[in-house]
């Protein structure tokens, strides 16, 4: 069965304290892996798409990486405005319109 | 700013009411989605329209009825809902192609069933 697991469930960081969020997946064939940021009461905001193991994408303080079994979202020197829930989703080979979401990591960055 | 627009932002309805949620995108996308999200849970897929045809229905109760009048519009008709249907309803769209199929979400419609 296709599954996406994110860890940790919640993460508290001090401003400037770098860390990583994990997304591990088991799908019959990976077509793409997506990272989203979601603020309370709003829709998920697209961050990155990764397609193959070894691929990396960067945007400001965020960097996403992909291996054959998991993806990491690295946050370097975070700021309070980075506080949000980060969602990972995978797109399986079998149906390119179907996306499986993880439960998310709630990040809280304190000043 | 998201290019997927959802209306209304908030909706309160009784269990005997009939209402609709609306979604519009102008990115030329050919796939559109309805997701349901409960508090502190991930989005849960309900329906997918691909090239204006229903391609995925995740065994959603018939009190939810989707409609795709054209490639830019997506509706979700609601009838005889239950209090447990209260949630954030998210519309999304994508190019609908095999590769590069990123989905983009709207801000959501908050539904409260009383």
PDB file of N, CA and C in Angstrom, chain B residues 1-94:
ATOM      1  N   UNK B   1       0.506  34.984  -4.470  1.00  0.00           N
ATOM      2  CA  UNK B   1      -0.950  34.841  -4.428  1.00  0.00           C
ATOM      3  C   UNK B   1      -1.384  33.657  -5.288  1.00  0.00           C
ATOM      4  N   UNK B   2      -2.324  32.857  -4.735  1.00  0.00           N
ATOM      5  CA  UNK B   2      -2.788  31.698  -5.467  1.00  0.00           C
ATOM      6  C   UNK B   2      -3.610  32.137  -6.672  1.00  0.00           C
ATOM      7  N   UNK B   3      -3.527  31.344  -7.765  1.00  0.00           N
ATOM      8  CA  UNK B   3      -4.306  31.650  -8.944  1.00  0.00           C
ATOM      9  C   UNK B   3      -5.529  30.751  -9.029  1.00  0.00           C
ATOM     10  N   UNK B   4      -5.797  30.041  -7.969  1.00  0.00           N
ATOM     11  CA  UNK B   4      -7.008  29.245  -7.862  1.00  0.00           C
ATOM     12  C   UNK B   4      -7.903  29.971  -6.862  1.00  0.00           C
ATOM     13  N   UNK B   5      -9.063  30.376  -7.323  1.00  0.00           N
ATOM     14  CA  UNK B   5      -9.966  31.199  -6.512  1.00  0.00           C
ATOM     15  C   UNK B   5     -11.166  30.383  -6.062  1.00  0.00           C
ATOM     16  N   UNK B   6     -11.418  30.410  -4.760  1.00  0.00           N
ATOM     17  CA  UNK B   6     -12.547  29.660  -4.220  1.00  0.00           C
ATOM     18  C   UNK B   6     -13.548  30.602  -3.553  1.00  0.00           C
ATOM     19  N   UNK B   7     -14.822  30.325  -3.773  1.00  0.00           N
ATOM     20  CA  UNK B   7     -15.888  31.071  -3.097  1.00  0.00           C
ATOM     21  C   UNK B   7     -16.988  30.110  -2.640  1.00  0.00           C
ATOM     22  N   UNK B   8     -17.638  30.389  -1.501  1.00  0.00           N
ATOM     23  CA  UNK B   8     -17.289  31.454  -0.565  1.00  0.00           C
ATOM     24  C   UNK B   8     -16.111  31.039   0.311  1.00  0.00           C
ATOM     25  N   UNK B   9     -15.556  31.961   1.062  1.00  0.00           N
ATOM     26  CA  UNK B   9     -14.479  31.622   1.990  1.00  0.00           C
ATOM     27  C   UNK B   9     -15.036  30.911   3.220  1.00  0.00           C
ATOM     28  N   UNK B  10     -16.222  31.284   3.616  1.00  0.00           N
ATOM     29  CA  UNK B  10     -16.875  30.662   4.773  1.00  0.00           C
ATOM     30  C   UNK B  10     -18.323  30.361   4.413  1.00  0.00           C
ATOM     31  N   UNK B  11     -18.814  29.215   4.880  1.00  0.00           N
ATOM     32  CA  UNK B  11     -20.199  28.830   4.626  1.00  0.00           C
ATOM     33  C   UNK B  11     -20.719  28.077   5.842  1.00  0.00           C
ATOM     34  N   UNK B  12     -21.869  28.529   6.323  1.00  0.00           N
ATOM     35  CA  UNK B  12     -22.555  27.817   7.407  1.00  0.00           C
ATOM     36  C   UNK B  12     -23.877  27.321   6.826  1.00  0.00           C
ATOM     37  N   UNK B  13     -24.133  26.049   6.964  1.00  0.00           N
ATOM     38  CA  UNK B  13     -25.366  25.516   6.403  1.00  0.00           C
ATOM     39  C   UNK B  13     -26.009  24.509   7.342  1.00  0.00           C
ATOM     40  N   UNK B  14     -27.337  24.438   7.268  1.00  0.00           N
ATOM     41  CA  UNK B  14     -28.067  23.453   8.053  1.00  0.00           C
ATOM     42  C   UNK B  14     -28.065  22.115   7.335  1.00  0.00           C
ATOM     43  N   UNK B  15     -28.435  21.091   8.053  1.00  0.00           N
ATOM     44  CA  UNK B  15     -28.366  19.727   7.501  1.00  0.00           C
ATOM     45  C   UNK B  15     -29.381  19.491   6.385  1.00  0.00           C
ATOM     46  N   UNK B  16     -30.389  20.373   6.265  1.00  0.00           N
ATOM     47  CA  UNK B  16     -31.367  20.188   5.188  1.00  0.00           C
ATOM     48  C   UNK B  16     -31.127  21.133   4.010  1.00  0.00           C
ATOM     49  N   UNK B  17     -30.103  21.966   4.123  1.00  0.00           N
ATOM     50  CA  UNK B  17     -29.840  22.947   3.071  1.00  0.00           C
ATOM     51  C   UNK B  17     -29.177  22.334   1.846  1.00  0.00           C
ATOM     52  N   UNK B  18     -29.284  23.087   0.738  1.00  0.00           N
ATOM     53  CA  UNK B  18     -28.513  22.785  -0.470  1.00  0.00           C
ATOM     54  C   UNK B  18     -27.651  23.998  -0.777  1.00  0.00           C
ATOM     55  N   UNK B  19     -26.363  23.795  -0.900  1.00  0.00           N
ATOM     56  CA  UNK B  19     -25.448  24.897  -1.198  1.00  0.00           C
ATOM     57  C   UNK B  19     -24.385  24.393  -2.166  1.00  0.00           C
ATOM     58  N   UNK B  20     -23.577  25.330  -2.668  1.00  0.00           N
ATOM     59  CA  UNK B  20     -22.488  24.961  -3.579  1.00  0.00           C
ATOM     60  C   UNK B  20     -21.216  25.715  -3.238  1.00  0.00           C
ATOM     61  N   UNK B  21     -20.106  25.037  -3.422  1.00  0.00           N
ATOM     62  CA  UNK B  21     -18.784  25.672  -3.367  1.00  0.00           C
ATOM     63  C   UNK B  21     -18.300  25.829  -4.802  1.00  0.00           C
ATOM     64  N   UNK B  22     -17.622  26.965  -5.050  1.00  0.00           N
ATOM     65  CA  UNK B  22     -17.177  27.231  -6.421  1.00  0.00           C
ATOM     66  C   UNK B  22     -15.673  27.448  -6.465  1.00  0.00           C
ATOM     67  N   UNK B  23     -15.099  27.086  -7.600  1.00  0.00           N
ATOM     68  CA  UNK B  23     -13.652  27.188  -7.792  1.00  0.00           C
ATOM     69  C   UNK B  23     -13.377  27.598  -9.232  1.00  0.00           C
ATOM     70  N   UNK B  24     -12.401  28.485  -9.397  1.00  0.00           N
ATOM     71  CA  UNK B  24     -12.052  28.946 -10.736  1.00  0.00           C
ATOM     72  C   UNK B  24     -10.540  29.068 -10.874  1.00  0.00           C
ATOM     73  N   UNK B  25     -10.023  28.652 -12.022  1.00  0.00           N
ATOM     74  CA  UNK B  25      -8.597  28.856 -12.298  1.00  0.00           C
ATOM     75  C   UNK B  25      -8.429  29.335 -13.726  1.00  0.00           C
ATOM     76  N   UNK B  26      -7.427  30.195 -13.929  1.00  0.00           N
ATOM     77  CA  UNK B  26      -7.159  30.739 -15.248  1.00  0.00           C
ATOM     78  C   UNK B  26      -5.717  30.479 -15.651  1.00  0.00           C
ATOM     79  N   UNK B  27      -5.216  29.303 -15.268  1.00  0.00           N
ATOM     80  CA  UNK B  27      -3.836  28.947 -15.629  1.00  0.00           C
ATOM     81  C   UNK B  27      -3.802  28.006 -16.818  1.00  0.00           C
ATOM     82  N   UNK B  28      -4.968  27.709 -17.388  1.00  0.00           N
ATOM     83  CA  UNK B  28      -5.015  26.785 -18.521  1.00  0.00           C
ATOM     84  C   UNK B  28      -4.833  25.336 -18.108  1.00  0.00           C
ATOM     85  N   UNK B  29      -5.018  25.072 -16.813  1.00  0.00           N
ATOM     86  CA  UNK B  29      -4.856  23.707 -16.326  1.00  0.00           C
ATOM     87  C   UNK B  29      -6.025  22.836 -16.763  1.00  0.00           C
ATOM     88  N   UNK B  30      -5.747  21.539 -16.971  1.00  0.00           N
ATOM     89  CA  UNK B  30      -6.795  20.647 -17.465  1.00  0.00           C
ATOM     90  C   UNK B  30      -7.223  19.608 -16.440  1.00  0.00           C
ATOM     91  N   UNK B  31      -6.653  19.650 -15.257  1.00  0.00           N
ATOM     92  CA  UNK B  31      -7.102  18.771 -14.177  1.00  0.00           C
ATOM     93  C   UNK B  31      -7.481  19.639 -12.984  1.00  0.00           C
ATOM     94  N   UNK B  32      -8.603  19.294 -12.362  1.00  0.00           N
ATOM     95  CA  UNK B  32      -9.040  20.030 -11.178  1.00  0.00           C
ATOM     96  C   UNK B  32      -9.475  19.051 -10.104  1.00  0.00           C
ATOM     97  N   UNK B  33      -9.267  19.458  -8.853  1.00  0.00           N
ATOM     98  CA  UNK B  33      -9.392  18.547  -7.722  1.00  0.00           C
ATOM     99  C   UNK B  33     -10.218  19.172  -6.598  1.00  0.00           C
ATOM    100  N   UNK B  34     -10.934  18.319  -5.883  1.00  0.00           N
ATOM    101  CA  UNK B  34     -11.490  18.703  -4.588  1.00  0.00           C
ATOM    102  C   UNK B  34     -10.834  17.849  -3.513  1.00  0.00           C
ATOM    103  N   UNK B  35     -10.352  18.542  -2.470  1.00  0.00           N
ATOM    104  CA  UNK B  35      -9.808  17.899  -1.289  1.00  0.00           C
ATOM    105  C   UNK B  35     -10.596  18.370  -0.072  1.00  0.00           C
ATOM    106  N   UNK B  36     -10.642  17.509   0.938  1.00  0.00           N
ATOM    107  CA  UNK B  36     -11.244  17.855   2.215  1.00  0.00           C
ATOM    108  C   UNK B  36     -10.147  17.800   3.272  1.00  0.00           C
ATOM    109  N   UNK B  37     -10.104  18.803   4.152  1.00  0.00           N
ATOM    110  CA  UNK B  37      -9.082  18.803   5.187  1.00  0.00           C
ATOM    111  C   UNK B  37      -9.706  19.109   6.547  1.00  0.00           C
ATOM    112  N   UNK B  38      -9.544  18.170   7.473  1.00  0.00           N
ATOM    113  CA  UNK B  38      -9.972  18.381   8.850  1.00  0.00           C
ATOM    114  C   UNK B  38      -8.786  18.958   9.630  1.00  0.00           C
ATOM    115  N   UNK B  39      -9.096  19.525  10.782  1.00  0.00           N
ATOM    116  CA  UNK B  39      -8.073  20.186  11.589  1.00  0.00           C
ATOM    117  C   UNK B  39      -6.921  19.230  11.929  1.00  0.00           C
ATOM    118  N   UNK B  40      -5.700  19.696  11.703  1.00  0.00           N
ATOM    119  CA  UNK B  40      -4.475  18.968  12.024  1.00  0.00           C
ATOM    120  C   UNK B  40      -4.335  17.658  11.248  1.00  0.00           C
ATOM    121  N   UNK B  41      -5.005  17.570  10.117  1.00  0.00           N
ATOM    122  CA  UNK B  41      -4.899  16.395   9.250  1.00  0.00           C
ATOM    123  C   UNK B  41      -4.449  16.820   7.871  1.00  0.00           C
ATOM    124  N   UNK B  42      -3.893  15.913   7.060  1.00  0.00           N
ATOM    125  CA  UNK B  42      -3.509  16.282   5.695  1.00  0.00           C
ATOM    126  C   UNK B  42      -4.738  16.378   4.797  1.00  0.00           C
ATOM    127  N   UNK B  43      -4.601  17.025   3.663  1.00  0.00           N
ATOM    128  CA  UNK B  43      -5.705  17.051   2.685  1.00  0.00           C
ATOM    129  C   UNK B  43      -6.028  15.626   2.216  1.00  0.00           C
ATOM    130  N   UNK B  44      -7.321  15.385   2.057  1.00  0.00           N
ATOM    131  CA  UNK B  44      -7.819  14.069   1.679  1.00  0.00           C
ATOM    132  C   UNK B  44      -8.526  14.202   0.333  1.00  0.00           C
ATOM    133  N   UNK B  45      -8.068  13.454  -0.651  1.00  0.00           N
ATOM    134  CA  UNK B  45      -8.631  13.585  -1.991  1.00  0.00           C
ATOM    135  C   UNK B  45     -10.085  13.126  -2.035  1.00  0.00           C
ATOM    136  N   UNK B  46     -10.912  13.944  -2.720  1.00  0.00           N
ATOM    137  CA  UNK B  46     -12.314  13.563  -2.912  1.00  0.00           C
ATOM    138  C   UNK B  46     -12.561  13.214  -4.386  1.00  0.00           C
ATOM    139  N   UNK B  47     -12.316  14.178  -5.268  1.00  0.00           N
ATOM    140  CA  UNK B  47     -12.618  14.013  -6.687  1.00  0.00           C
ATOM    141  C   UNK B  47     -11.498  14.615  -7.534  1.00  0.00           C
ATOM    142  N   UNK B  48     -11.341  14.032  -8.740  1.00  0.00           N
ATOM    143  CA  UNK B  48     -10.455  14.616  -9.741  1.00  0.00           C
ATOM    144  C   UNK B  48     -11.197  14.671 -11.067  1.00  0.00           C
ATOM    145  N   UNK B  49     -11.142  15.820 -11.711  1.00  0.00           N
ATOM    146  CA  UNK B  49     -11.623  15.967 -13.074  1.00  0.00           C
ATOM    147  C   UNK B  49     -10.413  16.144 -13.989  1.00  0.00           C
ATOM    148  N   UNK B  50     -10.390  15.352 -15.039  1.00  0.00           N
ATOM    149  CA  UNK B  50      -9.319  15.468 -16.010  1.00  0.00           C
ATOM    150  C   UNK B  50      -9.951  15.757 -17.367  1.00  0.00           C
ATOM    151  N   UNK B  51      -9.584  16.863 -17.965  1.00  0.00           N
ATOM    152  CA  UNK B  51     -10.188  17.288 -19.229  1.00  0.00           C
ATOM    153  C   UNK B  51     -11.713  17.252 -19.131  1.00  0.00           C
ATOM    154  N   UNK B  52     -12.213  17.816 -18.027  1.00  0.00           N
ATOM    155  CA  UNK B  52     -13.639  18.018 -17.761  1.00  0.00           C
ATOM    156  C   UNK B  52     -14.419  16.726 -17.550  1.00  0.00           C
ATOM    157  N   UNK B  53     -13.728  15.609 -17.397  1.00  0.00           N
ATOM    158  CA  UNK B  53     -14.413  14.355 -17.102  1.00  0.00           C
ATOM    159  C   UNK B  53     -13.969  13.858 -15.728  1.00  0.00           C
ATOM    160  N   UNK B  54     -14.918  13.320 -14.979  1.00  0.00           N
ATOM    161  CA  UNK B  54     -14.600  12.803 -13.657  1.00  0.00           C
ATOM    162  C   UNK B  54     -13.713  11.579 -13.808  1.00  0.00           C
ATOM    163  N   UNK B  55     -12.496  11.651 -13.270  1.00  0.00           N
ATOM    164  CA  UNK B  55     -11.569  10.525 -13.433  1.00  0.00           C
ATOM    165  C   UNK B  55     -11.316   9.798 -12.125  1.00  0.00           C
ATOM    166  N   UNK B  56     -11.484  10.470 -11.003  1.00  0.00           N
ATOM    167  CA  UNK B  56     -11.297   9.823  -9.701  1.00  0.00           C
ATOM    168  C   UNK B  56     -12.411  10.265  -8.764  1.00  0.00           C
ATOM    169  N   UNK B  57     -13.040   9.290  -8.139  1.00  0.00           N
ATOM    170  CA  UNK B  57     -14.016   9.537  -7.072  1.00  0.00           C
ATOM    171  C   UNK B  57     -13.602   8.609  -5.944  1.00  0.00           C
ATOM    172  N   UNK B  58     -13.109   9.202  -4.858  1.00  0.00           N
ATOM    173  CA  UNK B  58     -12.574   8.398  -3.767  1.00  0.00           C
ATOM    174  C   UNK B  58     -13.689   7.926  -2.833  1.00  0.00           C
ATOM    175  N   UNK B  59     -14.698   7.280  -3.403  1.00  0.00           N
ATOM    176  CA  UNK B  59     -15.809   6.724  -2.614  1.00  0.00           C
ATOM    177  C   UNK B  59     -16.433   7.770  -1.692  1.00  0.00           C
ATOM    178  N   UNK B  60     -16.671   8.930  -2.264  1.00  0.00           N
ATOM    179  CA  UNK B  60     -17.250  10.032  -1.493  1.00  0.00           C
ATOM    180  C   UNK B  60     -18.771   9.851  -1.414  1.00  0.00           C
ATOM    181  N   UNK B  61     -19.392  10.111  -0.249  1.00  0.00           N
ATOM    182  CA  UNK B  61     -20.858   9.976  -0.144  1.00  0.00           C
ATOM    183  C   UNK B  61     -21.582  10.838  -1.159  1.00  0.00           C
ATOM    184  N   UNK B  62     -22.745  10.385  -1.587  1.00  0.00           N
ATOM    185  CA  UNK B  62     -23.479  11.058  -2.664  1.00  0.00           C
ATOM    186  C   UNK B  62     -24.029  12.421  -2.240  1.00  0.00           C
ATOM    187  N   UNK B  63     -23.956  12.766  -0.965  1.00  0.00           N
ATOM    188  CA  UNK B  63     -24.383  14.092  -0.555  1.00  0.00           C
ATOM    189  C   UNK B  63     -23.408  15.169  -1.049  1.00  0.00           C
ATOM    190  N   UNK B  64     -22.264  14.738  -1.554  1.00  0.00           N
ATOM    191  CA  UNK B  64     -21.317  15.625  -2.235  1.00  0.00           C
ATOM    192  C   UNK B  64     -21.388  15.314  -3.729  1.00  0.00           C
ATOM    193  N   UNK B  65     -21.663  16.334  -4.540  1.00  0.00           N
ATOM    194  CA  UNK B  65     -21.813  16.114  -5.968  1.00  0.00           C
ATOM    195  C   UNK B  65     -20.948  17.106  -6.730  1.00  0.00           C
ATOM    196  N   UNK B  66     -19.905  16.635  -7.420  1.00  0.00           N
ATOM    197  CA  UNK B  66     -19.032  17.560  -8.142  1.00  0.00           C
ATOM    198  C   UNK B  66     -19.580  17.856  -9.534  1.00  0.00           C
ATOM    199  N   UNK B  67     -19.140  18.992 -10.056  1.00  0.00           N
ATOM    200  CA  UNK B  67     -19.538  19.370 -11.410  1.00  0.00           C
ATOM    201  C   UNK B  67     -18.420  20.187 -12.021  1.00  0.00           C
ATOM    202  N   UNK B  68     -18.112  19.918 -13.280  1.00  0.00           N
ATOM    203  CA  UNK B  68     -17.064  20.679 -13.965  1.00  0.00           C
ATOM    204  C   UNK B  68     -17.659  21.259 -15.248  1.00  0.00           C
ATOM    205  N   UNK B  69     -18.241  22.461 -15.190  1.00  0.00           N
ATOM    206  CA  UNK B  69     -18.924  23.041 -16.357  1.00  0.00           C
ATOM    207  C   UNK B  69     -17.996  23.318 -17.537  1.00  0.00           C
ATOM    208  N   UNK B  70     -16.747  23.698 -17.251  1.00  0.00           N
ATOM    209  CA  UNK B  70     -15.749  23.881 -18.303  1.00  0.00           C
ATOM    210  C   UNK B  70     -14.366  23.750 -17.680  1.00  0.00           C
ATOM    211  N   UNK B  71     -13.331  23.913 -18.478  1.00  0.00           N
ATOM    212  CA  UNK B  71     -11.976  23.622 -17.996  1.00  0.00           C
ATOM    213  C   UNK B  71     -11.504  24.582 -16.920  1.00  0.00           C
ATOM    214  N   UNK B  72     -12.197  25.710 -16.726  1.00  0.00           N
ATOM    215  CA  UNK B  72     -11.762  26.698 -15.734  1.00  0.00           C
ATOM    216  C   UNK B  72     -12.559  26.635 -14.435  1.00  0.00           C
ATOM    217  N   UNK B  73     -13.686  25.962 -14.459  1.00  0.00           N
ATOM    218  CA  UNK B  73     -14.600  26.001 -13.323  1.00  0.00           C
ATOM    219  C   UNK B  73     -14.835  24.621 -12.722  1.00  0.00           C
ATOM    220  N   UNK B  74     -14.972  24.619 -11.407  1.00  0.00           N
ATOM    221  CA  UNK B  74     -15.276  23.382 -10.694  1.00  0.00           C
ATOM    222  C   UNK B  74     -16.219  23.731  -9.551  1.00  0.00           C
ATOM    223  N   UNK B  75     -17.300  22.991  -9.456  1.00  0.00           N
ATOM    224  CA  UNK B  75     -18.264  23.208  -8.371  1.00  0.00           C
ATOM    225  C   UNK B  75     -18.357  21.962  -7.498  1.00  0.00           C
ATOM    226  N   UNK B  76     -18.757  22.176  -6.267  1.00  0.00           N
ATOM    227  CA  UNK B  76     -19.069  21.064  -5.379  1.00  0.00           C
ATOM    228  C   UNK B  76     -20.434  21.355  -4.760  1.00  0.00           C
ATOM    229  N   UNK B  77     -21.433  20.573  -5.176  1.00  0.00           N
ATOM    230  CA  UNK B  77     -22.796  20.767  -4.687  1.00  0.00           C
ATOM    231  C   UNK B  77     -22.983  19.945  -3.414  1.00  0.00           C
ATOM    232  N   UNK B  78     -23.582  20.594  -2.430  1.00  0.00           N
ATOM    233  CA  UNK B  78     -23.715  20.008  -1.090  1.00  0.00           C
ATOM    234  C   UNK B  78     -25.185  19.873  -0.734  1.00  0.00           C
ATOM    235  N   UNK B  79     -25.560  18.715  -0.249  1.00  0.00           N
ATOM    236  CA  UNK B  79     -26.979  18.501   0.097  1.00  0.00           C
ATOM    237  C   UNK B  79     -27.077  17.495   1.234  1.00  0.00           C
ATOM    238  N   UNK B  80     -27.868  17.837   2.227  1.00  0.00           N
ATOM    239  CA  UNK B  80     -28.127  16.935   3.359  1.00  0.00           C
ATOM    240  C   UNK B  80     -26.839  16.507   4.043  1.00  0.00           C
ATOM    241  N   UNK B  81     -25.992  17.486   4.318  1.00  0.00           N
ATOM    242  CA  UNK B  81     -24.712  17.177   4.961  1.00  0.00           C
ATOM    243  C   UNK B  81     -24.885  16.895   6.456  1.00  0.00           C
ATOM    244  N   UNK B  82     -23.864  16.289   7.026  1.00  0.00           N
ATOM    245  CA  UNK B  82     -23.819  15.967   8.437  1.00  0.00           C
ATOM    246  C   UNK B  82     -22.817  16.882   9.141  1.00  0.00           C
ATOM    247  N   UNK B  83     -22.957  17.077  10.452  1.00  0.00           N
ATOM    248  CA  UNK B  83     -21.996  17.925  11.171  1.00  0.00           C
ATOM    249  C   UNK B  83     -20.546  17.478  10.976  1.00  0.00           C
ATOM    250  N   UNK B  84     -20.327  16.180  10.816  1.00  0.00           N
ATOM    251  CA  UNK B  84     -18.949  15.688  10.639  1.00  0.00           C
ATOM    252  C   UNK B  84     -18.355  16.061   9.279  1.00  0.00           C
ATOM    253  N   UNK B  85     -19.185  16.620   8.396  1.00  0.00           N
ATOM    254  CA  UNK B  85     -18.675  17.107   7.116  1.00  0.00           C
ATOM    255  C   UNK B  85     -18.047  18.488   7.235  1.00  0.00           C
ATOM    256  N   UNK B  86     -18.151  19.093   8.389  1.00  0.00           N
ATOM    257  CA  UNK B  86     -17.529  20.400   8.616  1.00  0.00           C
ATOM    258  C   UNK B  86     -16.022  20.262   8.464  1.00  0.00           C
ATOM    259  N   UNK B  87     -15.450  21.105   7.609  1.00  0.00           N
ATOM    260  CA  UNK B  87     -14.020  20.992   7.293  1.00  0.00           C
ATOM    261  C   UNK B  87     -13.627  22.142   6.378  1.00  0.00           C
ATOM    262  N   UNK B  88     -12.347  22.176   6.041  1.00  0.00           N
ATOM    263  CA  UNK B  88     -11.844  23.091   5.016  1.00  0.00           C
ATOM    264  C   UNK B  88     -11.863  22.335   3.686  1.00  0.00           C
ATOM    265  N   UNK B  89     -12.557  22.878   2.692  1.00  0.00           N
ATOM    266  CA  UNK B  89     -12.622  22.238   1.391  1.00  0.00           C
ATOM    267  C   UNK B  89     -11.693  22.993   0.435  1.00  0.00           C
ATOM    268  N   UNK B  90     -10.742  22.238  -0.098  1.00  0.00           N
ATOM    269  CA  UNK B  90      -9.704  22.829  -0.934  1.00  0.00           C
ATOM    270  C   UNK B  90      -9.901  22.426  -2.390  1.00  0.00           C
ATOM    271  N   UNK B  91      -9.838  23.411  -3.258  1.00  0.00           N
ATOM    272  CA  UNK B  91      -9.823  23.160  -4.689  1.00  0.00           C
ATOM    273  C   UNK B  91      -8.382  23.288  -5.165  1.00  0.00           C
ATOM    274  N   UNK B  92      -8.010  22.501  -6.142  1.00  0.00           N
ATOM    275  CA  UNK B  92      -6.661  22.581  -6.690  1.00  0.00           C
ATOM    276  C   UNK B  92      -6.723  22.323  -8.193  1.00  0.00           C
ATOM    277  N   UNK B  93      -5.662  22.702  -8.875  1.00  0.00           N
ATOM    278  CA  UNK B  93      -5.594  22.418 -10.306  1.00  0.00           C
ATOM    279  C   UNK B  93      -4.169  22.051 -10.689  1.00  0.00           C
ATOM    280  N   UNK B  94      -4.034  21.368 -11.814  1.00  0.00           N
ATOM    281  CA  UNK B  94      -2.717  21.021 -12.341  1.00  0.00           C
ATOM    282  C   UNK B  94      -2.814  20.941 -13.861  1.00  0.00           C
TER     283      UNK B  94
END
